[in-house]
Amino acid sequence: MTPTEPLIFERSRDGREGHSLPKRNRFDSPPSSLLRQKPARLPEVSEPDVVRHFSRLSQLNFSIDTHFYPLGSCTMKHNPRINEEVARYAGFAHAHPYQPDETIQGALQLMYELEQMLAEISGMDAVTLQPAAGAHGELTGILTIRACHKTRGNPRTTILIPDSAHGTNPASCAMGSYKVVPLKTDREGRLRPEVVKEHMNDDVAALMLTNPSTLGLFESDIRELCEIVHTKGGLVYGDGANMNAILGKCRPGDLGVDLIQYNLHKTFTTPHGGGGPGSGPVAVKKNLEPFLPIPRITQKEEQYVLDYNRPRSIGRVRAFFGNFSMLVRAYTYIREMGPEGLKQVAELAVLNANYLRASLESYYHLPFSERSLHEVVFTDKKQKETGVSTMDIAKRLLDYGFHPPTIYFPLIVIGALMIEPTETESKETLDQFCDAMIAIAREAQENPSLLLKAPHTTPWRRLDEAKAVRQLKLRFEF
């Protein structure tokens, strides 16, 4: 394997072909108005050129199928192959979104039942599957909150968000035309009732709360927080991105939360990132159901139908039914695991995070003393005295064959290293990761320059990350 791979256009040679199609076919030519005036600029390469090029590219990449990916915050975990097989069933893969309802009863039944499952798991009453990702689910939830308050006579102006929230939360609120008021968490990283009480008034539409938080901590005052908000006529939005830590253990709806979004990739093992697309269903209490996006899937005389007659709905938020194949994968996973299996997911996710915490706390600084749930946040405080930063530790992990965790987030933790192992990793894998982290901690003391120049084994060394963000080169210049 070459250390880097040229672009497919750089492999192009005039006249080289990788296909053999008949010169004429049985179809009529398209109208001349639809034909290109100039030939498309496509690379001229052979079939072996194409196969080897993309195979090499795949081997240059970190992926959950090749490496431990302890990302944190927006986790990557194993995608069970049974999910992939079911998503490729012809009845699902070949269905067309414009087919009449009566010809896609199986697909509608799957979505209807998935909505029931997600409602049961969250303690809510109704679910929409349309949102295309977790952040899109947040925006859908915020628009639902706005519609509800508007029906009551006043959409209100403000949403409260603790400083331990996901970064997408304030952005979703701003897109929903709300002003955001940040709330400070206490020294233990939790949101206290007195803080919410101080800021809660008749202009506050909702409290947006990630639970467990990005610090991996459960908001132990959640019931009291919800009561304070409800007393003033507000709603509680639960960011459900970290639901994998509490599956089968507690339900946000039972704690007083009014609506949440799921991140199917994180909780129910659908592909994520470059392997996406995503899916962010929103679950709500009964009083918010009229505002969910249309169409809603309902049962009528033993048939599943799409109901568009929802006058108070916020309308569509996605074409057709959302990212359907992700829904098939999540449905398959939930059926495969069952209630007891989902409980074990939470137990193992928490156990694995705390195993890493206990194994590494002698080598890395822990900003919070309480035990973690699904993820643990360290800092570079112990390494700073040698000039080594969180960024250097993350780069050095690449040399050891591990994808770095999320760094410098949450923003309230200086030099944060947020590590989330998930429930799908074995003890042996966790031990290998801990060995690498411990070796890096020792290197920071004995030979810090080794870290300052890392990575040493990747095709590209330390990049100018600011330049990479600001000067994008995303297409080939002819």
CSV table of C-alpha atoms in Angstrom, one decimal, residues 72-456:
chain,number,residue,atom,x,y,z
A,72,GLY,CA,-17.5,10.2,23.3
A,73,SER,CA,-20.5,12.5,22.9
A,74,CYS,CA,-21.4,11.2,19.5
A,75,THR,CA,-20.4,7.5,19.7
A,76,MET,CA,-19.4,5.1,17.1
A,77,LYS,CA,-20.1,1.5,17.9
A,78,HIS,CA,-20.4,-1.8,16.2
A,79,ASN,CA,-23.2,-2.1,13.5
A,80,PRO,CA,-24.5,-5.7,13.8
A,81,ARG,CA,-24.5,-7.4,10.4
A,82,ILE,CA,-28.0,-8.8,10.9
A,83,ASN,CA,-29.2,-5.2,10.7
A,84,GLU,CA,-27.6,-4.8,7.3
A,85,GLU,CA,-29.1,-8.0,6.0
A,86,VAL,CA,-32.6,-7.1,7.0
A,87,ALA,CA,-32.2,-3.5,5.5
A,88,ARG,CA,-31.4,-5.2,2.2
A,89,TYR,CA,-34.5,-7.3,2.0
A,90,ALA,CA,-35.9,-6.6,-1.4
A,91,GLY,CA,-39.3,-5.6,0.0
A,92,PHE,CA,-37.6,-2.8,2.0
A,93,ALA,CA,-34.7,-1.9,-0.3
A,94,HIS,CA,-36.7,-1.8,-3.5
A,95,ALA,CA,-39.8,0.0,-2.1
A,96,HIS,CA,-40.5,3.4,-3.8
A,97,PRO,CA,-41.7,6.3,-1.7
A,98,TYR,CA,-44.4,7.2,-4.2
A,99,GLN,CA,-46.0,3.7,-4.0
A,100,PRO,CA,-49.6,3.7,-2.8
A,101,ASP,CA,-50.1,2.9,0.9
A,102,GLU,CA,-51.7,-0.4,0.2
A,103,THR,CA,-48.6,-1.7,-1.6
A,104,ILE,CA,-46.2,-0.8,1.2
A,105,GLN,CA,-48.1,-2.2,4.2
A,106,GLY,CA,-45.0,-4.0,5.4
A,107,ALA,CA,-42.9,-0.9,5.5
A,108,LEU,CA,-45.6,1.1,7.2
A,109,GLN,CA,-46.2,-1.7,9.7
A,110,LEU,CA,-42.5,-1.6,10.6
A,111,MET,CA,-42.5,2.1,11.1
A,112,TYR,CA,-45.7,2.0,13.1
A,113,GLU,CA,-44.3,-0.7,15.4
A,114,LEU,CA,-41.0,1.1,15.7
A,115,GLU,CA,-42.8,4.2,16.9
A,116,GLN,CA,-44.6,2.1,19.5
A,117,MET,CA,-41.3,0.7,20.7
A,118,LEU,CA,-39.5,4.0,20.9
A,119,ALA,CA,-42.5,5.5,22.8
A,120,GLU,CA,-42.4,2.6,25.3
A,121,ILE,CA,-38.7,2.8,25.8
A,122,SER,CA,-38.8,6.6,26.5
A,123,GLY,CA,-42.0,6.7,28.5
A,124,MET,CA,-43.7,8.9,25.9
A,125,ASP,CA,-47.0,8.6,24.0
A,126,ALA,CA,-46.2,9.3,20.3
A,127,VAL,CA,-43.2,9.3,18.0
A,128,THR,CA,-42.2,10.8,14.7
A,129,LEU,CA,-39.5,9.0,12.7
A,130,GLN,CA,-39.0,11.8,10.1
A,131,PRO,CA,-35.9,13.8,11.5
A,132,ALA,CA,-32.8,12.9,9.5
A,133,ALA,CA,-30.3,13.1,12.4
A,134,GLY,CA,-30.0,13.9,16.2
A,135,ALA,CA,-29.6,17.7,15.6
A,136,HIS,CA,-32.5,17.6,13.1
A,137,GLY,CA,-34.6,15.9,15.9
A,138,GLU,CA,-33.6,18.7,18.2
A,139,LEU,CA,-34.9,21.3,15.7
A,140,THR,CA,-38.1,19.3,15.2
A,141,GLY,CA,-38.6,19.2,19.0
A,142,ILE,CA,-38.0,23.0,19.3
A,143,LEU,CA,-40.5,23.7,16.5
A,144,THR,CA,-43.0,21.4,18.3
A,145,ILE,CA,-42.5,23.4,21.5
A,146,ARG,CA,-43.0,26.7,19.6
A,147,ALA,CA,-46.3,25.3,18.0
A,148,CYS,CA,-47.6,24.2,21.4
A,149,HIS,CA,-47.0,27.5,23.1
A,150,LYS,CA,-48.4,29.4,20.1
A,151,THR,CA,-51.6,27.4,20.4
A,152,ARG,CA,-51.8,28.5,24.1
A,153,GLY,CA,-51.5,32.1,22.9
A,154,ASN,CA,-47.8,32.9,23.3
A,155,PRO,CA,-44.8,31.1,21.8
A,156,ARG,CA,-42.6,32.7,24.5
A,157,THR,CA,-39.1,33.8,23.8
A,158,THR,CA,-36.4,31.9,25.7
A,159,ILE,CA,-35.0,28.5,26.3
A,160,LEU,CA,-32.7,27.6,29.2
A,161,ILE,CA,-29.7,25.3,28.5
A,162,PRO,CA,-27.1,24.2,31.0
A,163,ASP,CA,-23.4,24.7,30.1
A,164,SER,CA,-22.9,20.9,30.1
A,165,ALA,CA,-25.2,20.5,27.0
A,166,HIS,CA,-24.3,19.3,23.5
A,167,GLY,CA,-23.2,22.1,21.2
A,168,THR,CA,-26.1,21.5,18.8
A,169,ASN,CA,-28.6,22.5,21.5
A,170,PRO,CA,-28.2,26.3,21.3
A,171,ALA,CA,-28.0,26.1,17.5
A,172,SER,CA,-31.3,24.3,17.3
A,173,CYS,CA,-33.0,26.8,19.6
A,174,ALA,CA,-31.6,29.7,17.5
A,175,MET,CA,-32.9,28.1,14.3
A,176,GLY,CA,-36.3,27.9,16.1
A,177,SER,CA,-36.2,31.6,16.8
A,178,TYR,CA,-35.5,31.3,20.5
A,179,LYS,CA,-33.1,33.2,22.6
A,180,VAL,CA,-30.8,30.9,24.7
A,181,VAL,CA,-30.0,31.6,28.3
A,182,PRO,CA,-27.1,29.4,29.5
A,183,LEU,CA,-27.3,27.9,33.0
A,184,LYS,CA,-24.1,27.2,35.1
A,185,THR,CA,-23.7,23.8,36.5
A,186,ASP,CA,-22.2,23.3,40.0
A,187,ARG,CA,-18.8,22.0,41.0
A,188,GLU,CA,-19.9,18.4,40.6
A,189,GLY,CA,-21.1,19.1,37.0
A,190,ARG,CA,-24.9,19.0,37.8
A,191,LEU,CA,-27.7,21.5,37.2
A,192,ARG,CA,-29.2,22.6,40.5
A,193,PRO,CA,-32.9,23.4,41.0
A,194,GLU,CA,-32.2,26.8,42.5
A,195,VAL,CA,-30.5,27.9,39.3
A,196,VAL,CA,-33.5,26.9,37.2
A,197,LYS,CA,-35.8,28.5,39.7
A,198,GLU,CA,-33.9,31.8,39.4
A,199,HIS,CA,-34.2,31.9,35.6
A,200,MET,CA,-37.6,30.4,35.1
A,201,ASN,CA,-40.4,32.9,34.2
A,202,ASP,CA,-43.4,33.2,31.9
A,203,ASP,CA,-41.1,34.0,28.9
A,204,VAL,CA,-39.3,30.7,29.1
A,205,ALA,CA,-40.6,28.2,26.6
A,206,ALA,CA,-38.5,25.2,27.8
A,207,LEU,CA,-35.6,23.8,29.6
A,208,MET,CA,-33.4,21.8,27.2
A,209,LEU,CA,-31.5,19.2,29.2
A,210,THR,CA,-29.1,16.5,28.2
A,211,ASN,CA,-29.4,13.6,30.6
A,212,PRO,CA,-27.1,11.8,31.2
A,213,SER,CA,-25.0,15.0,30.5
A,214,THR,CA,-21.9,15.3,28.3
A,215,LEU,CA,-19.9,14.8,31.5
A,216,GLY,CA,-21.4,11.3,31.8
A,217,LEU,CA,-23.4,12.3,34.9
A,218,PHE,CA,-27.0,11.6,35.6
A,219,GLU,CA,-29.0,14.8,36.6
A,220,SER,CA,-30.2,13.5,40.0
A,221,ASP,CA,-32.6,16.4,40.5
A,222,ILE,CA,-34.4,15.8,37.2
A,223,ARG,CA,-37.9,15.4,38.8
A,224,GLU,CA,-37.6,18.7,40.8
A,225,LEU,CA,-36.2,20.5,37.7
A,226,CYS,CA,-39.2,19.4,35.6
A,227,GLU,CA,-41.6,20.5,38.3
A,228,ILE,CA,-40.1,24.0,38.5
A,229,VAL,CA,-40.4,24.4,34.7
A,230,HIS,CA,-44.0,23.0,34.5
A,231,THR,CA,-45.2,25.2,37.4
A,232,LYS,CA,-44.3,28.3,35.2
A,233,GLY,CA,-46.0,26.8,32.1
A,234,GLY,CA,-42.8,25.7,30.4
A,235,LEU,CA,-41.8,22.4,28.8
A,236,VAL,CA,-38.8,20.1,29.3
A,237,TYR,CA,-36.9,19.0,26.3
A,238,GLY,CA,-34.7,16.0,26.9
A,239,ASP,CA,-31.7,15.6,24.6
A,240,GLY,CA,-31.8,11.8,24.3
A,241,ALA,CA,-28.4,11.4,22.6
A,242,ASN,CA,-27.1,9.6,25.7
A,243,MET,CA,-30.1,7.2,26.0
A,244,ASN,CA,-27.7,4.2,25.7
A,245,ALA,CA,-26.7,4.8,29.3
A,246,ILE,CA,-30.2,4.4,30.8
A,247,LEU,CA,-32.0,2.0,28.4
A,248,GLY,CA,-34.4,-0.1,30.4
A,249,LYS,CA,-33.3,1.6,33.7
A,250,CYS,CA,-35.4,4.7,33.7
A,251,ARG,CA,-37.7,6.5,31.2
A,252,PRO,CA,-37.5,10.3,30.6
A,253,GLY,CA,-41.2,10.4,30.3
A,254,ASP,CA,-41.6,9.0,33.8
A,255,LEU,CA,-39.3,11.6,35.2
A,256,GLY,CA,-41.3,14.6,33.9
A,257,VAL,CA,-39.6,15.2,30.5
A,258,ASP,CA,-42.1,16.2,27.8
A,259,LEU,CA,-40.2,15.3,24.7
A,260,ILE,CA,-36.9,13.9,23.6
A,261,GLN,CA,-35.0,13.0,20.5
A,262,TYR,CA,-33.2,9.7,19.9
A,263,ASN,CA,-29.9,9.3,18.0
A,264,LEU,CA,-30.5,5.9,16.4
A,265,HIS,CA,-26.9,5.5,15.6
A,266,LYS,CA,-25.8,5.9,19.1
A,267,THR,CA,-28.5,4.0,21.0
A,268,PHE,CA,-29.6,1.4,18.4
A,269,THR,CA,-26.4,0.7,16.4
A,270,THR,CA,-27.3,2.2,13.0
A,271,PRO,CA,-24.3,3.4,11.0
A,272,HIS,CA,-23.0,6.9,11.6
A,273,GLY,CA,-20.8,9.6,10.2
A,274,GLY,CA,-19.3,8.7,6.8
A,275,GLY,CA,-21.3,5.4,7.1
A,276,GLY,CA,-24.6,7.2,7.7
A,277,PRO,CA,-27.1,8.6,7.0
A,278,GLY,CA,-28.5,9.3,10.5
A,279,SER,CA,-31.9,9.3,12.1
A,280,GLY,CA,-33.3,11.3,15.0
A,281,PRO,CA,-36.8,10.3,15.9
A,282,VAL,CA,-38.7,12.5,18.4
A,283,ALA,CA,-40.9,11.1,21.1
A,284,VAL,CA,-43.5,13.3,22.9
A,285,LYS,CA,-46.2,13.3,25.5
A,286,LYS,CA,-49.8,13.0,24.4
A,287,ASN,CA,-50.4,16.8,24.6
A,288,LEU,CA,-47.7,17.4,22.0
A,289,GLU,CA,-48.7,14.7,19.6
A,290,PRO,CA,-51.0,17.0,17.4
A,291,PHE,CA,-48.0,19.2,16.5
A,292,LEU,CA,-45.7,16.4,15.2
A,293,PRO,CA,-44.7,16.4,11.5
A,294,ILE,CA,-47.1,15.0,8.9
A,295,PRO,CA,-47.9,12.5,7.7
A,296,ARG,CA,-48.6,10.4,10.8
A,297,ILE,CA,-48.9,6.6,10.4
A,298,THR,CA,-52.2,5.3,11.7
A,299,GLN,CA,-54.2,2.1,11.6
A,300,LYS,CA,-57.6,2.1,9.9
A,301,GLU,CA,-59.6,-1.0,9.4
A,302,GLU,CA,-56.5,-3.2,9.8
A,303,GLN,CA,-54.7,-1.2,7.2
A,304,TYR,CA,-51.8,1.2,7.8
A,305,VAL,CA,-52.4,4.6,6.3
A,306,LEU,CA,-50.6,7.9,6.1
A,307,ASP,CA,-52.7,10.6,7.8
A,308,TYR,CA,-52.1,14.2,6.5
A,309,ASN,CA,-55.2,15.7,8.2
A,310,ARG,CA,-53.4,17.2,11.1
A,311,PRO,CA,-54.2,20.9,11.1
A,312,ARG,CA,-51.9,21.7,14.1
A,313,SER,CA,-48.9,19.9,12.7
A,314,ILE,CA,-45.6,21.8,12.2
A,315,GLY,CA,-45.7,20.2,8.7
A,316,ARG,CA,-43.0,18.1,7.0
A,317,VAL,CA,-39.4,18.2,8.2
A,318,ARG,CA,-38.1,15.6,5.8
A,319,ALA,CA,-39.0,14.2,2.4
A,320,PHE,CA,-41.2,11.1,2.5
A,321,PHE,CA,-40.7,9.1,5.7
A,322,GLY,CA,-37.2,10.0,6.9
A,323,ASN,CA,-34.1,7.8,6.3
A,324,PHE,CA,-36.1,4.5,6.1
A,325,SER,CA,-33.2,2.1,5.9
A,326,MET,CA,-32.0,3.4,9.3
A,327,LEU,CA,-35.4,2.7,10.7
A,328,VAL,CA,-35.2,-0.9,9.5
A,329,ARG,CA,-31.8,-1.3,11.2
A,330,ALA,CA,-33.0,0.1,14.5
A,331,TYR,CA,-36.2,-2.0,14.4
A,332,THR,CA,-34.1,-5.1,13.8
A,333,TYR,CA,-31.8,-4.3,16.6
A,334,ILE,CA,-34.6,-3.7,19.2
A,335,ARG,CA,-36.3,-7.0,18.2
A,336,GLU,CA,-33.0,-8.8,18.3
A,337,MET,CA,-32.1,-7.5,21.8
A,338,GLY,CA,-35.5,-7.5,23.5
A,339,PRO,CA,-36.2,-5.7,26.8
A,340,GLU,CA,-33.6,-7.6,28.8
A,341,GLY,CA,-30.9,-7.2,26.1
A,342,LEU,CA,-31.5,-3.4,26.1
A,343,LYS,CA,-31.0,-3.3,29.8
A,344,GLN,CA,-27.7,-5.1,29.4
A,345,VAL,CA,-26.7,-2.5,26.8
A,346,ALA,CA,-26.9,0.2,29.5
A,347,GLU,CA,-25.2,-1.9,32.1
A,348,LEU,CA,-22.2,-2.8,29.9
A,349,ALA,CA,-21.9,0.7,28.5
A,350,VAL,CA,-21.6,2.0,32.1
A,351,LEU,CA,-19.4,-0.8,33.2
A,352,ASN,CA,-17.0,-0.3,30.3
A,353,ALA,CA,-16.8,3.5,30.9
A,354,ASN,CA,-16.0,3.0,34.6
A,355,TYR,CA,-13.4,0.3,33.8
A,356,LEU,CA,-11.5,2.9,31.7
A,357,ARG,CA,-12.0,5.4,34.5
A,358,ALA,CA,-10.6,3.1,37.2
A,359,SER,CA,-7.7,2.0,34.9
A,360,LEU,CA,-6.6,5.5,33.9
A,361,GLU,CA,-7.3,7.7,36.9
A,362,SER,CA,-3.8,7.3,38.3
A,363,TYR,CA,-2.4,8.7,35.0
A,364,TYR,CA,-4.8,11.4,33.9
A,365,HIS,CA,-6.6,14.1,35.9
A,366,LEU,CA,-10.3,13.6,36.6
A,367,PRO,CA,-12.2,16.9,37.0
A,368,PHE,CA,-15.2,15.3,38.7
A,369,SER,CA,-15.1,12.9,41.6
A,370,GLU,CA,-18.4,11.1,41.0
A,371,ARG,CA,-18.6,7.8,39.0
A,372,SER,CA,-19.5,8.1,35.4
A,373,LEU,CA,-22.3,6.6,33.4
A,374,HIS,CA,-21.6,6.0,29.7
A,375,GLU,CA,-18.5,8.2,29.2
A,376,VAL,CA,-15.6,9.5,31.3
A,377,VAL,CA,-14.0,12.9,30.9
A,378,PHE,CA,-10.2,13.3,31.8
A,379,THR,CA,-8.0,16.4,31.3
A,380,ASP,CA,-4.4,17.0,30.4
A,381,LYS,CA,-3.7,18.8,33.7
A,382,LYS,CA,-1.0,16.2,34.7
A,383,GLN,CA,0.7,16.3,31.3
A,384,LYS,CA,0.6,20.1,31.0
A,385,GLU,CA,3.7,20.6,33.1
A,386,THR,CA,5.8,18.9,30.5
A,387,GLY,CA,4.3,20.9,27.7
A,388,VAL,CA,2.1,18.1,26.4
A,389,SER,CA,-1.5,19.0,25.6
A,390,THR,CA,-4.7,17.1,25.0
A,391,MET,CA,-4.2,17.6,21.2
A,392,ASP,CA,-0.7,15.9,21.5
A,393,ILE,CA,-2.2,12.9,23.4
A,394,ALA,CA,-4.9,12.5,20.8
A,395,LYS,CA,-2.4,12.6,17.9
A,396,ARG,CA,-0.2,10.1,19.6
A,397,LEU,CA,-3.1,7.7,20.0
A,398,LEU,CA,-3.2,7.4,16.2
A,399,ASP,CA,0.3,5.9,16.3
A,400,TYR,CA,-1.0,3.2,18.7
A,401,GLY,CA,-3.8,2.4,16.3
A,402,PHE,CA,-6.7,4.0,18.1
A,403,HIS,CA,-9.1,6.7,16.9
A,404,PRO,CA,-8.8,9.7,19.3
A,405,PRO,CA,-11.7,10.5,21.6
A,406,THR,CA,-13.5,13.8,21.5
A,407,ILE,CA,-11.2,16.6,22.7
A,408,TYR,CA,-11.7,20.0,24.3
A,409,PHE,CA,-15.4,19.2,24.9
A,410,PRO,CA,-17.4,19.8,26.9
A,411,LEU,CA,-16.2,23.4,26.9
A,412,ILE,CA,-16.6,23.8,30.6
A,413,VAL,CA,-13.7,21.3,31.2
A,414,ILE,CA,-10.3,22.8,30.3
A,415,GLY,CA,-8.2,20.3,28.2
A,416,ALA,CA,-11.0,17.7,28.1
A,417,LEU,CA,-10.5,14.2,26.8
A,418,MET,CA,-14.0,12.7,26.6
A,419,ILE,CA,-13.9,8.9,26.2
A,420,GLU,CA,-16.9,6.6,25.6
A,421,PRO,CA,-16.1,2.9,25.0
A,422,THR,CA,-19.7,1.8,24.5
A,423,GLU,CA,-21.1,-1.7,25.3
A,424,THR,CA,-19.8,-3.4,22.2
A,425,GLU,CA,-16.1,-3.5,23.2
A,426,SER,CA,-14.4,-6.4,24.9
A,427,LYS,CA,-12.2,-6.3,28.0
A,428,GLU,CA,-9.2,-7.2,25.9
A,429,THR,CA,-9.8,-4.2,23.6
A,430,LEU,CA,-10.3,-1.9,26.6
A,431,ASP,CA,-7.0,-3.2,28.1
A,432,GLN,CA,-5.2,-2.5,24.9
A,433,PHE,CA,-6.5,1.0,24.8
A,434,CYS,CA,-5.6,1.6,28.5
A,435,ASP,CA,-2.0,0.2,27.8
A,436,ALA,CA,-1.7,2.8,25.0
A,437,MET,CA,-3.0,5.7,27.2
A,438,ILE,CA,-0.6,4.7,30.0
A,439,ALA,CA,2.3,4.4,27.7
A,440,ILE,CA,1.5,7.9,26.3
A,441,ALA,CA,1.3,9.3,29.9
A,442,ARG,CA,4.8,7.9,30.5
A,443,GLU,CA,6.1,9.3,27.3
A,444,ALA,CA,4.8,12.7,28.3
A,445,GLN,CA,7.1,12.5,31.3
A,446,GLU,CA,10.1,10.9,29.7
A,447,ASN,CA,10.2,12.1,26.1
A,448,PRO,CA,7.5,14.8,25.5
A,449,SER,CA,8.9,15.7,22.1
A,450,LEU,CA,7.7,12.3,20.9
A,451,LEU,CA,4.1,13.5,21.5
A,452,LEU,CA,4.6,17.0,20.3
A,453,LYS,CA,5.5,15.7,16.8
A,454,ALA,CA,2.9,12.9,16.7
A,455,PRO,CA,1.6,11.2,14.7
A,456,HIS,CA,4.6,9.4,13.3
